[in-house]
XYZ file of C-alpha atoms in Angstrom:
651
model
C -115.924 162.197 -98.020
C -115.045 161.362 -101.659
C -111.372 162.359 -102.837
C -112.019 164.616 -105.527
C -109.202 166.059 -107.946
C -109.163 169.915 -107.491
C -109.200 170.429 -111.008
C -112.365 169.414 -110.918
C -113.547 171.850 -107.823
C -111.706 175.083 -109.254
C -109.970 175.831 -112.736
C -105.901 177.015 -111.760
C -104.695 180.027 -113.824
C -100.468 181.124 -113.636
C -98.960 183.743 -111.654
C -96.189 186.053 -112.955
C -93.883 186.667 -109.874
C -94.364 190.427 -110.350
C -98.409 190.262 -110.145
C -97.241 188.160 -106.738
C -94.843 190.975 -105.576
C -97.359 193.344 -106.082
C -99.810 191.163 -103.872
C -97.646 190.604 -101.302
C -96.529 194.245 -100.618
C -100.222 195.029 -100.607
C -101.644 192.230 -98.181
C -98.710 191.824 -96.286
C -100.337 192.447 -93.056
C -103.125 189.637 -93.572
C -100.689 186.914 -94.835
C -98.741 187.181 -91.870
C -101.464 186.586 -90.041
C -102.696 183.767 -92.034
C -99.242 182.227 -91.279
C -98.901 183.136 -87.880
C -101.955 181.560 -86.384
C -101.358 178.079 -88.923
C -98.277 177.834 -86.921
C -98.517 175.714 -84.177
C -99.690 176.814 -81.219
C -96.941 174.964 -78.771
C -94.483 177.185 -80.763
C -93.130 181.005 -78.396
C -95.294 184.052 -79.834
C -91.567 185.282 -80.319
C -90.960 182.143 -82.757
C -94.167 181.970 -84.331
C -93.618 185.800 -85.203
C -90.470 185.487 -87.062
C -91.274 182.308 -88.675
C -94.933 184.057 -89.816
C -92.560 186.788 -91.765
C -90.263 183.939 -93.062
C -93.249 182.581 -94.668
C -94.702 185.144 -96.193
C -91.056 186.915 -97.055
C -90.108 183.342 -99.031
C -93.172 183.088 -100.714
C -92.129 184.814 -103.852
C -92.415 182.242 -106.511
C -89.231 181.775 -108.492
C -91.376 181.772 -112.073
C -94.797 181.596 -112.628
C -96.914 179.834 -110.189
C -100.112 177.751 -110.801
C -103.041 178.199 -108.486
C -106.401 177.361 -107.950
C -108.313 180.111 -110.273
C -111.596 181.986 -109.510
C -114.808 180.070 -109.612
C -116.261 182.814 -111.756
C -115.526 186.045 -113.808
C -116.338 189.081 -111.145
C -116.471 186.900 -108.328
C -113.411 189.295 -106.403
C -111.037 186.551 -106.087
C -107.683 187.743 -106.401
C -105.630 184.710 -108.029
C -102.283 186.304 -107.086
C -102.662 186.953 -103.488
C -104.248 183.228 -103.841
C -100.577 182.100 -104.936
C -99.355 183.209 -102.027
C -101.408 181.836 -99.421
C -100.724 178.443 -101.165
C -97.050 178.915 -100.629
C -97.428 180.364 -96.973
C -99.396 177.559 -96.067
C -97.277 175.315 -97.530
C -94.378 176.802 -95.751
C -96.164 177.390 -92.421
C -97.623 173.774 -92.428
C -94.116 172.072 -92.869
C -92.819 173.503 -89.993
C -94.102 171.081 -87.454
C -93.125 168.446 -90.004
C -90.818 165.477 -87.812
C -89.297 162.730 -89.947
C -89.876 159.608 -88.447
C -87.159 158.607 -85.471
C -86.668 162.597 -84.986
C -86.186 163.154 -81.252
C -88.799 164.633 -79.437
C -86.846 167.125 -77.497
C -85.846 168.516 -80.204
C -87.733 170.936 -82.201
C -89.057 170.299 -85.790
C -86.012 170.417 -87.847
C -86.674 172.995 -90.108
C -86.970 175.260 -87.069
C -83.537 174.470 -86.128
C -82.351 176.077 -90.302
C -81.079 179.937 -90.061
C -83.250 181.934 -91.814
C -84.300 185.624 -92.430
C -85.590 187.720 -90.661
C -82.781 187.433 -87.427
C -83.812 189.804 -84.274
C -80.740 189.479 -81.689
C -81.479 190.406 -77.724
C -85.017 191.043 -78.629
C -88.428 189.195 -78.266
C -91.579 190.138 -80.044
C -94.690 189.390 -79.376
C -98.416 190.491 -80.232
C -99.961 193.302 -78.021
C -102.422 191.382 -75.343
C -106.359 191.191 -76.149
C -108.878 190.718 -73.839
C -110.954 187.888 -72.030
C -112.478 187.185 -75.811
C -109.871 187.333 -77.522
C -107.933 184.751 -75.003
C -111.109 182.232 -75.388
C -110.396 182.279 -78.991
C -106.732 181.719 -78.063
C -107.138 178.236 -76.588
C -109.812 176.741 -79.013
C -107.837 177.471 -81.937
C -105.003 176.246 -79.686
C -106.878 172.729 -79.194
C -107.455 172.843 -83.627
C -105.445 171.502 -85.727
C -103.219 173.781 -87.736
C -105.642 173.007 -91.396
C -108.399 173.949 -89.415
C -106.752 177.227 -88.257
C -106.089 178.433 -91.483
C -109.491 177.399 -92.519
C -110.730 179.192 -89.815
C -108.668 182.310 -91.302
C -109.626 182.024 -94.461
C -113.507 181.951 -93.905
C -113.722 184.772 -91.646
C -110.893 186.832 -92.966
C -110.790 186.964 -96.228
C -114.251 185.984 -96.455
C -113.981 182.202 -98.564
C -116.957 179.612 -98.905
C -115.922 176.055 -98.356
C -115.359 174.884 -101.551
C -112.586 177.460 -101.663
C -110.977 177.433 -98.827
C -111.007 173.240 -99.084
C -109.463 174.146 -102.551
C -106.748 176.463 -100.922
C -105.688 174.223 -98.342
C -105.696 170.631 -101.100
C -103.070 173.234 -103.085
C -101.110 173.438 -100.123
C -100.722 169.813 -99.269
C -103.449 169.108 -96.938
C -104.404 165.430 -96.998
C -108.005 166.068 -95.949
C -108.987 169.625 -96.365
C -113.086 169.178 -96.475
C -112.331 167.737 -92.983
C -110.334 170.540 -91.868
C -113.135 172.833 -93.283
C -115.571 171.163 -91.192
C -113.455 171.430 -88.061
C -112.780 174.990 -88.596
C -116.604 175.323 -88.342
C -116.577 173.802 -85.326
C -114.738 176.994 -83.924
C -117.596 179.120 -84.484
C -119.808 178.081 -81.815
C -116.825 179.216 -79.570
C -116.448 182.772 -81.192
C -119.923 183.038 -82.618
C -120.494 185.922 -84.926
C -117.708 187.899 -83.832
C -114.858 185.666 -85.000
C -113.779 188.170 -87.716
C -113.589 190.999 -85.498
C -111.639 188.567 -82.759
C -109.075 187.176 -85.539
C -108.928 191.253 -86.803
C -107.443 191.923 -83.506
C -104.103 193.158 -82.143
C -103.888 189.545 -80.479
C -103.347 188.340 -83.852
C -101.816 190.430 -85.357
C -97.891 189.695 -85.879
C -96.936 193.045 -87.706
C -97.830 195.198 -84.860
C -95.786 193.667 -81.727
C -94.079 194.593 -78.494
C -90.314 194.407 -78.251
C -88.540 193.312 -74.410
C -85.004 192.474 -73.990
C -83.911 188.801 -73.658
C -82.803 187.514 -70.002
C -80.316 190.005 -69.903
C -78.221 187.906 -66.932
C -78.808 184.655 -68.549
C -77.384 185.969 -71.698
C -74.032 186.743 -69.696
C -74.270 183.423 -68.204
C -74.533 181.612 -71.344
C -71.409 183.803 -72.822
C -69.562 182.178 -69.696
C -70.482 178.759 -69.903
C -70.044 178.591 -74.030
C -66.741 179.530 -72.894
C -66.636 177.102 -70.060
C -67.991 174.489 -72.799
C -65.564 174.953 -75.181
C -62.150 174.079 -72.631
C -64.413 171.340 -71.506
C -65.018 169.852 -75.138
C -61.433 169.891 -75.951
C -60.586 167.320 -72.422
C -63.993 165.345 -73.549
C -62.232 165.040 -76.971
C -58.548 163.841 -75.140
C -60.593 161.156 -73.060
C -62.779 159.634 -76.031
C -58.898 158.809 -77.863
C -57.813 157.658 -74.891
C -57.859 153.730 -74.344
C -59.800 151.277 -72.119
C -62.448 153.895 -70.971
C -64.497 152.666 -67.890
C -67.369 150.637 -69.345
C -71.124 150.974 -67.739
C -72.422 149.586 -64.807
C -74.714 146.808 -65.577
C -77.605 145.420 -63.423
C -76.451 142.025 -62.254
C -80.008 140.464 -63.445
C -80.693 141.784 -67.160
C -77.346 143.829 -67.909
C -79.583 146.784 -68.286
C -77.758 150.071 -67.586
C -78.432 151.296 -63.876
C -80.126 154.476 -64.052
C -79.682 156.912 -61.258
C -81.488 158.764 -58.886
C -83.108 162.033 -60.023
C -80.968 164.709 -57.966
C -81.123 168.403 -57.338
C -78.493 168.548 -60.441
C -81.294 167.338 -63.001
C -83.876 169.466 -62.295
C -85.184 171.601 -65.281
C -85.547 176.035 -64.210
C -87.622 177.932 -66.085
C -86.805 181.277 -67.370
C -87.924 184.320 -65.079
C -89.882 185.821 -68.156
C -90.932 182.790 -69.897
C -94.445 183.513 -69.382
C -94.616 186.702 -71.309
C -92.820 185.088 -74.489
C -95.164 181.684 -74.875
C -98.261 180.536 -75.793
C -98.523 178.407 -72.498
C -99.188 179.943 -69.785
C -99.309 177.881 -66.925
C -97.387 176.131 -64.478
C -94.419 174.996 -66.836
C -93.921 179.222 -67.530
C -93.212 179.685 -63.444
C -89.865 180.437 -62.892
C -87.955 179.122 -59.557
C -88.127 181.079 -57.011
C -87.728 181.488 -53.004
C -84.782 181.705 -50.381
C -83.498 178.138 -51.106
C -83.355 177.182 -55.099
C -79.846 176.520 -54.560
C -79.967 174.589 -51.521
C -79.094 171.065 -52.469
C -79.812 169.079 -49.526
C -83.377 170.200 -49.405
C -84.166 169.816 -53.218
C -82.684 166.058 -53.010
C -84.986 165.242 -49.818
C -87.710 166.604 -51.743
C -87.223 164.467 -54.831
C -86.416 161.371 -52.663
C -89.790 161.948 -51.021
C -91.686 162.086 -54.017
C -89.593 159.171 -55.974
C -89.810 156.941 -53.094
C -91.587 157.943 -49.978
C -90.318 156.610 -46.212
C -92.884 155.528 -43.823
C -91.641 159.241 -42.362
C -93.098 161.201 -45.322
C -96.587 161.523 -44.844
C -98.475 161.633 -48.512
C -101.745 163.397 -49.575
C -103.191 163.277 -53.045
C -106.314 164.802 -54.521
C -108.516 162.041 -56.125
C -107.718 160.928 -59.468
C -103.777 162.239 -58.522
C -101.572 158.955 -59.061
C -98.662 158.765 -56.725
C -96.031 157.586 -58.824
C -92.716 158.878 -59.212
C -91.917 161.634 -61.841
C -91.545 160.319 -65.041
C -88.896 162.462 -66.103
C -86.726 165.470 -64.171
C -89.043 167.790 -62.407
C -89.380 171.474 -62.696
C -88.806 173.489 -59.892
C -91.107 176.652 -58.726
C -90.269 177.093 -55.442
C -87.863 176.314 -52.452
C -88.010 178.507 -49.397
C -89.004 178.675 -45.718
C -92.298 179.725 -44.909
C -93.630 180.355 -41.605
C -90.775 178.807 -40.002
C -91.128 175.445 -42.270
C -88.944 174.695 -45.558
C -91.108 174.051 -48.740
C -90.329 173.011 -52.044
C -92.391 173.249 -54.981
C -91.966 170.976 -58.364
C -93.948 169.760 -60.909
C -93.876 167.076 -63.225
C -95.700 169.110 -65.989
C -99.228 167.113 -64.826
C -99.072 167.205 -61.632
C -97.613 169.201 -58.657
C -95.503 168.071 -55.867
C -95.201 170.188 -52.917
C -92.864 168.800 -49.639
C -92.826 170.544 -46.813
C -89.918 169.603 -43.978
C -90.492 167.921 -41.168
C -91.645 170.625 -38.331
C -89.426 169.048 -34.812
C -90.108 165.594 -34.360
C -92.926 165.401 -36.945
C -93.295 163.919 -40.898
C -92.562 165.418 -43.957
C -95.298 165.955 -45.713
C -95.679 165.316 -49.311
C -99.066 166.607 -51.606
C -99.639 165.831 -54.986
C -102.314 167.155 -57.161
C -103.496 167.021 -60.918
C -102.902 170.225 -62.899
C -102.818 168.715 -66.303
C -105.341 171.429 -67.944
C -104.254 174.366 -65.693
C -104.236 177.766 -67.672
C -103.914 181.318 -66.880
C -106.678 181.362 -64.308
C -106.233 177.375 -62.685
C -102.382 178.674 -62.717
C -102.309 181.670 -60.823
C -101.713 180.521 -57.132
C -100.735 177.194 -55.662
C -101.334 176.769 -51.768
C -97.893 176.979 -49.494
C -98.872 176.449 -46.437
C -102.595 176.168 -44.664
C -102.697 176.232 -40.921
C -105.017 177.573 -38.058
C -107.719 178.862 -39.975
C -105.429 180.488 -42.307
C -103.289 179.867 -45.886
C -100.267 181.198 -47.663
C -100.178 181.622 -51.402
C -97.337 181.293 -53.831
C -98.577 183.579 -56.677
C -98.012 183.065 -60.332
C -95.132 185.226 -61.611
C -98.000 187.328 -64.342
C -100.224 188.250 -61.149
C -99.294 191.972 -61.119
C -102.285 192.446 -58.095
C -104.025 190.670 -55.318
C -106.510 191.458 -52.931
C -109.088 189.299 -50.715
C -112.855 189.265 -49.960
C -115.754 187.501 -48.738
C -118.217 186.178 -51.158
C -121.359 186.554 -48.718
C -120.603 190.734 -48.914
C -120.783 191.646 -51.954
C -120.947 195.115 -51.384
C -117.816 195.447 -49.775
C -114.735 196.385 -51.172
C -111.314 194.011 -51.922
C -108.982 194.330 -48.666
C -105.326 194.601 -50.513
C -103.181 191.391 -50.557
C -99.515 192.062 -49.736
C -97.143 189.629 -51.642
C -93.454 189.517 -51.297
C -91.018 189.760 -54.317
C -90.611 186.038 -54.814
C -94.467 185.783 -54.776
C -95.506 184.446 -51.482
C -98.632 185.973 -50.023
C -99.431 187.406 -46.160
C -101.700 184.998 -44.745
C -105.299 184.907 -45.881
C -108.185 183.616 -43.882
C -109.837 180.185 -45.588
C -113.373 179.063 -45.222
C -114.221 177.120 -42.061
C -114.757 173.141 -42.904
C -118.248 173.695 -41.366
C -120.780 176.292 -41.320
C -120.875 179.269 -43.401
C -120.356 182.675 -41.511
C -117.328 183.102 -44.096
C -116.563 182.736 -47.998
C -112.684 184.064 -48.286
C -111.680 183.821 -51.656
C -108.631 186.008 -53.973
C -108.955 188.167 -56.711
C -106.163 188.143 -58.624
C -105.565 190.625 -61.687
C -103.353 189.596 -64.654
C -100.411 191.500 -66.455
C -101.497 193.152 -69.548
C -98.618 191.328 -71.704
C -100.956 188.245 -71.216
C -104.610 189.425 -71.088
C -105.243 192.924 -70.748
C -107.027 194.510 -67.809
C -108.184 190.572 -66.981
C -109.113 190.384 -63.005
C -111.127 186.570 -61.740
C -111.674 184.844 -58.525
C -109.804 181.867 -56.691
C -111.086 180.008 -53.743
C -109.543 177.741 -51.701
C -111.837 174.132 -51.603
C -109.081 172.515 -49.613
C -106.528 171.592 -53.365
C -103.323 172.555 -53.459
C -104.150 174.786 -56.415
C -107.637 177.089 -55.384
C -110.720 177.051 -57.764
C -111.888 179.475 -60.272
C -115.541 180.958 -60.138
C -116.621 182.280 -63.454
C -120.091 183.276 -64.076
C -122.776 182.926 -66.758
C -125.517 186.010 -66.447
C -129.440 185.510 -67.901
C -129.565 187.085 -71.610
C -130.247 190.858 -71.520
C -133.312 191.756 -73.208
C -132.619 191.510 -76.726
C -129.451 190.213 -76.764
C -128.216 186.830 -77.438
C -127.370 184.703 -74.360
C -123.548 184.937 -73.341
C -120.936 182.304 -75.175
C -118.776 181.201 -72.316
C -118.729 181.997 -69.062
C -117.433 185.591 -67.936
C -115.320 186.126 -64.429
C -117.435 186.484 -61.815
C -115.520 190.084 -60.508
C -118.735 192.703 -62.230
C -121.441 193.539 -59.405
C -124.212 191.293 -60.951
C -122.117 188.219 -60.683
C -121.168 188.833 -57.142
C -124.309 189.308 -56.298
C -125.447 186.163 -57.634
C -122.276 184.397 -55.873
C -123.192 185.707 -52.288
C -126.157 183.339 -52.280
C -124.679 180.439 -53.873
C -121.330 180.545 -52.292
C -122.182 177.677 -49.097
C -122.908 175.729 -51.351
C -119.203 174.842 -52.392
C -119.081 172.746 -49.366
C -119.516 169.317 -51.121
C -116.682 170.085 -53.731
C -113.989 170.624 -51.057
C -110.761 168.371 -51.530
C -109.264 169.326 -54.308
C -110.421 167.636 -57.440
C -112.368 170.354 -58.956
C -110.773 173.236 -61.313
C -113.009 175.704 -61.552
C -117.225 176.282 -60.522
C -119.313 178.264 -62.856
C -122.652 179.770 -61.961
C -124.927 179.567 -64.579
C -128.269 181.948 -64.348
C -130.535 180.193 -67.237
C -133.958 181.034 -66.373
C -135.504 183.705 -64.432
C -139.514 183.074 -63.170
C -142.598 185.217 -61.530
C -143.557 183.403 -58.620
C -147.400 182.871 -57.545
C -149.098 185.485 -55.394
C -146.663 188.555 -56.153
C -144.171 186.987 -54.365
C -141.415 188.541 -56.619
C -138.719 186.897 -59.194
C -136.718 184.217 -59.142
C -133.848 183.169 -60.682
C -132.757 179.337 -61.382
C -129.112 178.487 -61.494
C -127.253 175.533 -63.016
C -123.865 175.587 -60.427
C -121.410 172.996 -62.210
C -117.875 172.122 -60.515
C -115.645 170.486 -63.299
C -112.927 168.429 -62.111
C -109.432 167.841 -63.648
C -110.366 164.530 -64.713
C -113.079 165.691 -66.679
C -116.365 164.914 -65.670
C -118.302 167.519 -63.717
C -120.899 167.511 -61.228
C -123.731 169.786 -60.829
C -126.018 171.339 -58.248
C -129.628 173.265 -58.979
C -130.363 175.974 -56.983
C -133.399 178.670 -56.851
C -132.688 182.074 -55.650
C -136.145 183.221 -54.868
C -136.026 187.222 -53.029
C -134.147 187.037 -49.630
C -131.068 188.350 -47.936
C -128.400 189.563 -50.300
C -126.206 186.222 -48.498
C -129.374 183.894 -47.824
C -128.117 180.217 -49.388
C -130.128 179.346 -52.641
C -132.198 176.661 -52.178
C -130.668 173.779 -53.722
C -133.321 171.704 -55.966
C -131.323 169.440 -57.892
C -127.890 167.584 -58.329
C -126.119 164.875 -60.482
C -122.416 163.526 -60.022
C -120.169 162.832 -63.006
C -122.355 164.611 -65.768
C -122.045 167.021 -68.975
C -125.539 169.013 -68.143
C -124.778 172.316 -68.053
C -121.579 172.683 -69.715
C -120.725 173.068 -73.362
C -121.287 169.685 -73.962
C -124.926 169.829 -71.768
C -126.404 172.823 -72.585
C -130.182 172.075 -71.715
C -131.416 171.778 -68.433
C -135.025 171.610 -67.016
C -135.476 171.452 -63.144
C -138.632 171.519 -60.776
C -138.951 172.264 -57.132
C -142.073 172.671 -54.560
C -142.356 176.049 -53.049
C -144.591 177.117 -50.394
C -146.311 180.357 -50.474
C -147.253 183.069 -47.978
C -150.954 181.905 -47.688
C -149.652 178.153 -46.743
C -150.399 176.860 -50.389
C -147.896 174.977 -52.076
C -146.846 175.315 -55.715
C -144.583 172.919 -58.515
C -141.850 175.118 -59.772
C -140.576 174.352 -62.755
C -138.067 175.952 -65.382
C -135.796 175.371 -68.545
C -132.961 176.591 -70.738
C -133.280 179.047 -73.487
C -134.457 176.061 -76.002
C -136.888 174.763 -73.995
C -140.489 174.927 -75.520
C -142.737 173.246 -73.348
C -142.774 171.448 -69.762
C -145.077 168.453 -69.204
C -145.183 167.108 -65.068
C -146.779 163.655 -64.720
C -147.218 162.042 -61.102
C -148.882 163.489 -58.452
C -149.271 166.259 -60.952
C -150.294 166.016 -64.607
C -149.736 169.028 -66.949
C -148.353 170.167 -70.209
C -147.700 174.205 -70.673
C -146.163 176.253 -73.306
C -142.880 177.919 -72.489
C -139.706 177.809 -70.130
C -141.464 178.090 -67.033
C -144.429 176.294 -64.966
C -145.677 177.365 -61.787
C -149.088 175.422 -60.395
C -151.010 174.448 -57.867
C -149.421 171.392 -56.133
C -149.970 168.902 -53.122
C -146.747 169.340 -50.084
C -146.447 165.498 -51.362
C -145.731 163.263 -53.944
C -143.689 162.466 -56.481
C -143.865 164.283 -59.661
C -141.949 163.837 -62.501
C -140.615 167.115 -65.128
C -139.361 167.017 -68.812
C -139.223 169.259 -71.417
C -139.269 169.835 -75.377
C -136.456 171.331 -76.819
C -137.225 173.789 -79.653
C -135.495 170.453 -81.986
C -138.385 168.391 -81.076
C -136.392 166.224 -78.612
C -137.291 164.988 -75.119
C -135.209 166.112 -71.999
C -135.128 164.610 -68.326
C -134.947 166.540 -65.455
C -131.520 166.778 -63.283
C -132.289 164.564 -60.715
C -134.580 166.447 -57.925
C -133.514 167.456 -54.389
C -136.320 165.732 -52.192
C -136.889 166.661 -48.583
């Protein structure tokens, strides 16, 4: 993209500072906004709150300020608040500014600077939104912070391109047509209702919950500044004092010799970090169980997992490296648990869980990705899974828990009892063959995360279960869902009581979460009734997914779909693959047999070639067909392009 001088894209007209008091006062509520989702995302709601109304609050100019001016007399721009938003975004921007060599641990320094407004022993944060408004969350999350405020500024206050690229070159932005063009990226996730998302009380930093800080930490830290400050003053006496012991040095290089992690160096999270931060996952748990303090245990665990004995027997998921941890581990859990200590840490991408030796038996040791865990992928790790049963460590926002079976989806939720520190009762798991049995959890969220937000784990064997979502056929009339929904309303448990055997294949713990996709929905031949085609895709925490077609023609309400299709290690039918076409044979009541055939919402037209030759109009084929024979199946996407069938299920 050419570099063009913004004087040349907008004329800039001067700002007296009481014209941009006046604006201020007036659109205080929609600045703060502006600056509070530019801010970065890896920031505490808490923080990104007061810094939000430290941006807007210093963004009084001093004298006059120059800004870009309106494009046109009448055109509604108001080149005052316009001042302002430069300045905010200015501000709001340089927060995550590090100079080069600036630790990492540290945070940005300008963060570190007192500033106005102060709140003392209280966090704020935004009221909760729902499932929507939590989707929006992480894809502006995943944007850069030019492309957030771009975002704002088109769907909030309403800005073509060309000004909002002007807006954000005033503020600083190196490339701000490329930030424009990422921010329109973002629509696609929040489609036409991204103003109405962005409007809500998720976003919106003036109108926020107050909670007390850790209340016992806070008398803790009082102690140990104490504490700190005798110790500083004997630190201070041994620095002056002569010949101090020098390091230890490796007799080969003359490298220092670092230590073994111990129980001493591991990192404890807060107990209500995960109502004050904008990651909610694994790294928000706090530590918890019978035995966080137990010394002995925590150092056999980390021994086992830095450098496993031939009595330490490992497990990993696949694509889990067994390495050591790279730096100190946190720890979630240390307790006994049906008679057998377990400790829980993670490395912030992967978990560790060691489990003692039971008599004359190995420890065990599991490891398991959980590098893109969220909310959902974050809500239960496995504790213990023995005779046909499993014990859950819950996450710490999981305010209720109950169990059913997949294959009766009429029946209610049995209620999950879980004990203080989060450990479960016992809860049957799927047999490793046959399918009289589909167990799975439904877990409900607190409100101060996502309100009223309830989804579905089951256990494929991982340490961390799987979560089913659900995609439903457009309505009549409507547009065809974004995203996938949880799959907790009555249609989508319907739809998962005939699909559910097929998880079988994905058991052993590399897949994240399984989403049933209904995308076409066909009259079969003779009055036979409808039937519904579903794209099943199991994405792993690598990445790549892999998929499995299925047709749910009328049958029991827990009959297995037939399964017509599959491919390993693909994008169809995922946000990257969102065309499918599949084909199947299907034998009638009179004996006759028929080609099946169906596609996406943008498929035009579906041409067979083989042992059957056709071309029809529309999303669905059904024809006359020998029991035999290959026959081939693409389709034409409304763009004009070409698309292959997912690779058939032959018998």
């Amino acid at each position: 993209m050419p570099q063009l001088r913004r004087e040349s894209i907008i004329p800039r007209s001067r700002i007296a500072t009481d014209q941009a008091e006046a604006a201020l006062l007036e659109e205080y509520t929609g600045l703060v906004r502006l600056a509070y989702l530019t801010l970065p995302a890896v920031f505490t709601r808490h923080r990104r709150v007061l810094l939000a109304h430290t941006a807007v609050q210093r963004a009084l100019p001093g004298r006059p300020a120059s800004v870009p001016g309106p494009r046109a007399p009448g055109d509604g721009s108001d080149t005052a608040t316009d001042a302002l938003r430069v300045r905010i975004l200015r501000t709001a921007l340089s927060f995550a500014h590090r100079p080069a060599g600036w630790p990492a641990a540290l945070p940005p320094p300008r963060i570190l600077l007192p500033r106005l407004p102060v709140v003392w022993g209280l966090r704020l944060f935004p009221r909760s939104g729902g499932a929507e408004e939590l989707a929006l969350v992480r894809s502006l999350a995943d944007a850069s912070a030019p492309a957030r405020a771009a975002f704002v500024l088109r769907h909030i206050d309403s800005m073509d391109a060309d000004r909002a690229t002007a807006l954000l070159a005033a503020a600083g932005v190196a490339d701000a047509g490329a930030a424009v063009q990422e921010s329109v990226g973002l629509d696609a996730e929040s489609g036409p209702a991204a103003a109405a998302l962005l409007s809500s009380q998720e976003f919106d930093a003036c109108s926020v919950q107050t909670r007390p800080t850790d209340l016992l930490r806070r008398a803790r830290r009082t102690r140990v500044a104490l504490v700190l400050g005798a110790v500083a003053v004997v630190a201070a006496a041994a620095v002056l004092a002569p010949d101090a012991a020098p390091h230890r040095e490796a007799a080969s290089g003359g490298a220092p010799v670092l230590a073994a992690l111990t129980s001493g160096d591991l990192t404890r999270a807060g107990r209500d970090t995960w109502a004050d931060t904008s990651r909610v996952d694994f790294t928000a748990w706090p530590a918890r169980g019978d035995r966080t303090d137990d010394t002995a245990l925590l150092d056999r665990a980390l021994a086992a997992w830095a450098d496993p004995s031939d009595a330490v027997r490992v497990s990993r998921t696949p694509d889990t490296t067994a390495d050591p941890p790279p730096r100190a581990p946190q720890l979630l859990f240390a307790g006994d648990v049906d008679g057998r200590a377990v400790v829980l840490l993670s490395d912030g991408e992967r978990l560790a869980r060691y489990t003692a030796p039971d008599g004359d038996g190995p420890a065990g040791l599991a490891l398991a990705r959980v590098d893109d865990a969220d909310v959902t992928t974050a809500a239960a790790v496995v504790l213990t899974r023995d005779h046909g049963s499993a014990r859950y460590l819950t996450a710490p926002w999981i305010t209720d828990a109950t169990t059913r079976d997949l294959l009766r989806p009429d029946t209610q939720g049995r209620p999950l009892d879980v004990s203080d520190d989060g450990v479960s009762d016992a809860v049957p798991v799927a047999p490793a063959d046959g399918c009289a049995r589909r167990p799975v959890l439904q877990l409900r969220s607190s409100a101060r995360i996502v309100e009223n937000h309830s989804f579905l784990l089951a256990d494929l064997g991982g340490l961390s279960p799987v979560h089913l979502t659900y995609t439903p056929l457009p309505g009549h009339g409507t547009p065809p869902p974004r995203q996938p929904r949880e799959a907790t309303g009555s249609q989508a448990l319907v739809a998962w009581a005939r699909t559910a055997c097929r998880l079988q294949p994905w058991r052993g713990g590399a897949v994240r979460a399984v989403n049933a996709w209904d995308f076409a929905e066909q009259q079969l031949p003779k009055d036979a009734g409808r039937a519904v085609w579903s794209c099943v895709r199991a994405s792993t925490w690598r990445g790549p997914g892999d998929v499995a077609l299925l047709l749910r023609a009328p049958g029991a309400a827990a009959e297995p779909a037939q399964l017509v299709g599959r491919a390993r290690a693909t994008a169809a039918c995922s946000r990257f693959g969102q065309h499918v076409v599949a084909d199947t044979r299907w034998k009638a009541r009179d004996g006759g047999w028929y080609l099946l055939a169906a596609g996406s919402r943008a498929v035009t037209r579906i041409e067979a070639s083989g042992a059957v030759t056709a071309s029809r109009k529309g999303r669905t084929v059904a024809m006359r067909a020998p029991e035999h024979g290959t026959v081939r199946v693409a389709a034409r996407l409304d763009t004009g392009e070409r698309l292959k069938e997912v690779a058939p299920e032959r018998p």
